[in-house]
XYZ file of C-alpha atoms in Angstrom:
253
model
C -9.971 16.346 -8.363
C -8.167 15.070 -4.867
C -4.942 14.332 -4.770
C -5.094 11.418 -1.981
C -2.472 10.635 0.054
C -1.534 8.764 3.802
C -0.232 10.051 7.378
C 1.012 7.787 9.515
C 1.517 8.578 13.127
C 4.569 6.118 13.850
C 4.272 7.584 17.790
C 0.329 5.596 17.880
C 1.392 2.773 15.310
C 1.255 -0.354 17.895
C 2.446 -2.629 14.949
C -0.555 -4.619 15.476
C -0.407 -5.709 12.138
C -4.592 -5.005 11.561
C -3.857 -3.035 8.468
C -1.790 -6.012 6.835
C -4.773 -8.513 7.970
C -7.632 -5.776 6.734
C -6.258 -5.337 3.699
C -5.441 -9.266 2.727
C -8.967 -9.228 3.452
C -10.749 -6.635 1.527
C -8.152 -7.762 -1.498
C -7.946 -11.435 -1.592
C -4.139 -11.512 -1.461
C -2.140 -14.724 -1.027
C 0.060 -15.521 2.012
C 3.014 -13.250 1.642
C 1.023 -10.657 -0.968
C 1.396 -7.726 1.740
C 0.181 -4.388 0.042
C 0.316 -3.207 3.638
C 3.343 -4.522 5.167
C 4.843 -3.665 9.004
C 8.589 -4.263 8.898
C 10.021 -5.644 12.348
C 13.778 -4.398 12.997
C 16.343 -3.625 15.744
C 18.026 -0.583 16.624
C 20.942 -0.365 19.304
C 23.158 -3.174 20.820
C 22.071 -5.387 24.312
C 21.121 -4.166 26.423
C 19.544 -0.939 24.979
C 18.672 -2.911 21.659
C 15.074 -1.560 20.895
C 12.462 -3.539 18.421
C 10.747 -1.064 16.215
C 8.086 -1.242 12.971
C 7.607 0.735 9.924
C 4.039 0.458 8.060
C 4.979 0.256 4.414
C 2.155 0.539 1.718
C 2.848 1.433 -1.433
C 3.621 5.247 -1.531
C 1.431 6.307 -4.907
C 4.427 8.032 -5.716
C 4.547 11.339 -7.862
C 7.412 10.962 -9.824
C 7.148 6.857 -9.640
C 10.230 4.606 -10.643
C 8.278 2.027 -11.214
C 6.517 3.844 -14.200
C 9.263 5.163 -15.880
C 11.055 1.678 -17.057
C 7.886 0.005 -17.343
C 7.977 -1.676 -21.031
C 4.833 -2.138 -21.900
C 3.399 0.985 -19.996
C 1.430 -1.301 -17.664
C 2.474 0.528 -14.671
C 0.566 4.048 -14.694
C -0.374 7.338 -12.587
C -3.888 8.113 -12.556
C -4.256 11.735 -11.943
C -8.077 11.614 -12.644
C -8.285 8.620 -9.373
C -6.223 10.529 -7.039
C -2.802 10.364 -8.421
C -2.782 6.632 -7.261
C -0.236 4.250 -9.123
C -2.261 1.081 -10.910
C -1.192 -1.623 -12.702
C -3.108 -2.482 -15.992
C -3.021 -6.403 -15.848
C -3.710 -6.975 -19.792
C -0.948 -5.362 -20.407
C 1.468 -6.695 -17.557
C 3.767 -9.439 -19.133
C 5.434 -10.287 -15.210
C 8.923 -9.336 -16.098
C 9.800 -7.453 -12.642
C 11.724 -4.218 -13.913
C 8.938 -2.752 -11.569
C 9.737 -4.360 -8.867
C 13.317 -4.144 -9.323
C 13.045 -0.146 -10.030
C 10.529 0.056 -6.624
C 12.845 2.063 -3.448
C 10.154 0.453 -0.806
C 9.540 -3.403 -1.949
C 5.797 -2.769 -2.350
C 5.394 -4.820 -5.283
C 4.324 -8.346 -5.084
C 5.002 -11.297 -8.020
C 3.499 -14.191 -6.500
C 3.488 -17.205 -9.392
C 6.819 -18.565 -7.867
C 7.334 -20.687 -5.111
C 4.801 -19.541 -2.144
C 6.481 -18.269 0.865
C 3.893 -20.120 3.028
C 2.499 -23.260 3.443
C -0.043 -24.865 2.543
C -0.147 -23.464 -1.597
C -3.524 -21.663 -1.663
C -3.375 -21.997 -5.268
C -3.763 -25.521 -4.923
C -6.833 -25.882 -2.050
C -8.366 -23.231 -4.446
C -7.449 -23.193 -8.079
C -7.873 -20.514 -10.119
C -11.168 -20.075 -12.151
C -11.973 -17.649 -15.138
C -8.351 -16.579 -15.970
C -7.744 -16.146 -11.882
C -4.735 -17.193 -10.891
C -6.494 -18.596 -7.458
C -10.552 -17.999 -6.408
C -10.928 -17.586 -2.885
C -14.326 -17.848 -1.605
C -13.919 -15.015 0.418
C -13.171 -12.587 -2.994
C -13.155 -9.000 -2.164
C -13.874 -6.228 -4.724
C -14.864 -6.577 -8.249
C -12.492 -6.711 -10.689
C -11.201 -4.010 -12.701
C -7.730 -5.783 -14.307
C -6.947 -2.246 -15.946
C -6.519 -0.954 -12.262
C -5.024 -4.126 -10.913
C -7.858 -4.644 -8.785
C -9.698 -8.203 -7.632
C -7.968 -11.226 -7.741
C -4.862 -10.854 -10.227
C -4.388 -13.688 -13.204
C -1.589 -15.399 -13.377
C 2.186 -13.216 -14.733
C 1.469 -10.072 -13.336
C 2.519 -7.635 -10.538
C 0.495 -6.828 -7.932
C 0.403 -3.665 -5.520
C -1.374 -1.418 -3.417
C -4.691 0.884 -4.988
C -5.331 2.700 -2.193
C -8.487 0.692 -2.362
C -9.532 2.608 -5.142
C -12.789 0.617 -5.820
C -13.522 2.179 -2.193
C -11.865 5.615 -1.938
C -13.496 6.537 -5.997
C -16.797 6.206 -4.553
C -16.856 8.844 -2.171
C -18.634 11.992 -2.646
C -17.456 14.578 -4.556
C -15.432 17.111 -2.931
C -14.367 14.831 0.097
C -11.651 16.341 1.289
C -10.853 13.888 4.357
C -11.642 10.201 4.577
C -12.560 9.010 8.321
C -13.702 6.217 9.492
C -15.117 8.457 12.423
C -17.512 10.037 10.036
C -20.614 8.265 9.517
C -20.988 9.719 6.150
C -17.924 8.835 4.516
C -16.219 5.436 6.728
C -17.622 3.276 3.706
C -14.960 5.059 1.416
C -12.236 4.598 4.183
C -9.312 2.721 2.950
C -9.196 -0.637 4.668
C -6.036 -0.002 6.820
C -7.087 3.211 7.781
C -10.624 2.356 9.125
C -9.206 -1.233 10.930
C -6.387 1.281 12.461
C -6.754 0.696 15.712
C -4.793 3.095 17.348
C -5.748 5.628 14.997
C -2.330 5.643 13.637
C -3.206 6.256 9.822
C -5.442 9.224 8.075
C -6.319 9.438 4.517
C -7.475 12.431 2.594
C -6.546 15.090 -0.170
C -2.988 16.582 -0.150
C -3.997 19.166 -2.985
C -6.480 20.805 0.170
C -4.699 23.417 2.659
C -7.413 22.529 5.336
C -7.351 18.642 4.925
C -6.180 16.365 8.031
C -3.284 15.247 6.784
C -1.988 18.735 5.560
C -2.286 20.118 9.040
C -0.812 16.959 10.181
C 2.331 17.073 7.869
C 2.467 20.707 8.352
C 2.188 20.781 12.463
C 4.097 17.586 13.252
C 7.026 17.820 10.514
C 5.674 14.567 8.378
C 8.403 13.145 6.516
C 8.794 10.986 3.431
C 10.370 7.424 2.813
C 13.570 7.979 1.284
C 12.608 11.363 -0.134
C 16.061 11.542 -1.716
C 15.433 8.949 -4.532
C 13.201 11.689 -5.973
C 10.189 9.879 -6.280
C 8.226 12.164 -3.999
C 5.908 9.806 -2.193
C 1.922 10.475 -1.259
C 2.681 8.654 2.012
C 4.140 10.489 4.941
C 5.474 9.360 8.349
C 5.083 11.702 11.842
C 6.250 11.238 15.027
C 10.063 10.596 17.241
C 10.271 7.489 15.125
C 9.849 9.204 11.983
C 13.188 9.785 11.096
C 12.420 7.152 8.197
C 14.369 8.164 5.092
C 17.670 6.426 6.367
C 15.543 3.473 6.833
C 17.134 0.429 4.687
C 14.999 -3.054 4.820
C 17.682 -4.968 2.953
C 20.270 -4.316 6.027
C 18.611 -3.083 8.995
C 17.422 -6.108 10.842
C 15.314 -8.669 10.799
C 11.796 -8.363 8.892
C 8.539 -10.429 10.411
């Protein structure tokens, strides 16, 4: 079984914002529902101030936070998809400890007030226990892997786009949307990547990709010192991520 995991190159990464567009699209998520978020922020003082990004998706952590104070055990790690981190909707009751417990804000609650006009909710209500219906709706739902359009007092996040990546072949051991045989299975930020920034495949495989990435360019992980031992890693001069804080490090866009 693969143990799938994402390199991102933050030396290509244009912060063209396609992965946060791709995947709104291939998930039906609201305005302001960013599984695959680019933070904006400044470094330096005029005049060498410099803008740089950081990609953030959710980093399908190993030891995840966000599982351990879970109440209701809603929040799980899948080892048999991947070691990915789902959220099992029936039994989400909304109350945030998630969120709160979450070192990288990748968790989205998005019954409150929307953070953009106009309310999609209301231009397209929800139908059959949705909490909005789209007409656009991306994958079919699976509400014990938080996947399709979400009902209404949950917590949303990031699957890696398991409904994609589960139906690959068995024994894939790297996921690229160069490969004619496999770009069907590509995660949705990784195949709209148009730099080439982003590579998906199985960390549990010496010979994979992204193990000879991580290995030859010194890939780094988000704030490794919490102890939650992200799936996600960072290369690249701009890589030097783990300082990184969102809440006080400039402005986010």
């Amino acid at each position: 079984m693969a143990k799938w995991g994402m390199v991102i190159d933050l030396d290509k990464c244009t912060g063209c914002q396609a992965c946060t567009t791709a995947c709104a699209m291939e998930n039906s998520t609201l305005p302001g529902e960013t599984w695959q978020d680019v933070l904006f922020y400044h470094e330096g003082e005029y005049p060498n101030a410099q803008m740089k990004w950081l990609p953030r998706p959710c980093m399908q952590c190993e030891s995840p936070s966000c599982v351990h104070v879970c109440p209701t055990r809603a929040t799980y790690k899948d080892e048999e998809a991947g070691g990915i981190v789902f959220v099992d909707w029936n039994k989400c009751i909304g109350c945030k400890y998630c969120m709160i417990a979450c070192p990288y804000g990748v968790r989205f609650y998005v019954d409150e007030k929307p953070l953009l006009e106009p309310d999609l909710r209301e231009i397209f209500p929800g139908e059959n226990q949705q909490l909005w219906s789209p007409p656009y709706q991306g994958p079919d739902e699976d509400w014990s892997k938080g996947i399709g359009v979400q009902p209404p007092g949950v917590v949303s996040k990031c699957t890696f786009c398991h409904h994609k990546v589960s139906k690959a072949p068995e024994g894939t051991v790297d996921l690229d949307e160069d490969n004619p045989a496999v770009k069907e299975y590509v995660p949705a930020c990784v195949r709209t990547c148009a730099p080439k920034a982003r590579y998906f495949g199985d960390l549990d495989e010496p010979t994979s990709q992204v193990n000879q990435l991580i290995g030859d360019k010194h890939g780094v992980r988000l704030k490794d010192h919490t102890g939650n031992k992200p799936q996600v890693y960072y290369l690249g001069a701009g890589a030097g991520v783990p300082a990184f804080q969102p809440s006080d490090k400039g402005d986010k866009s």
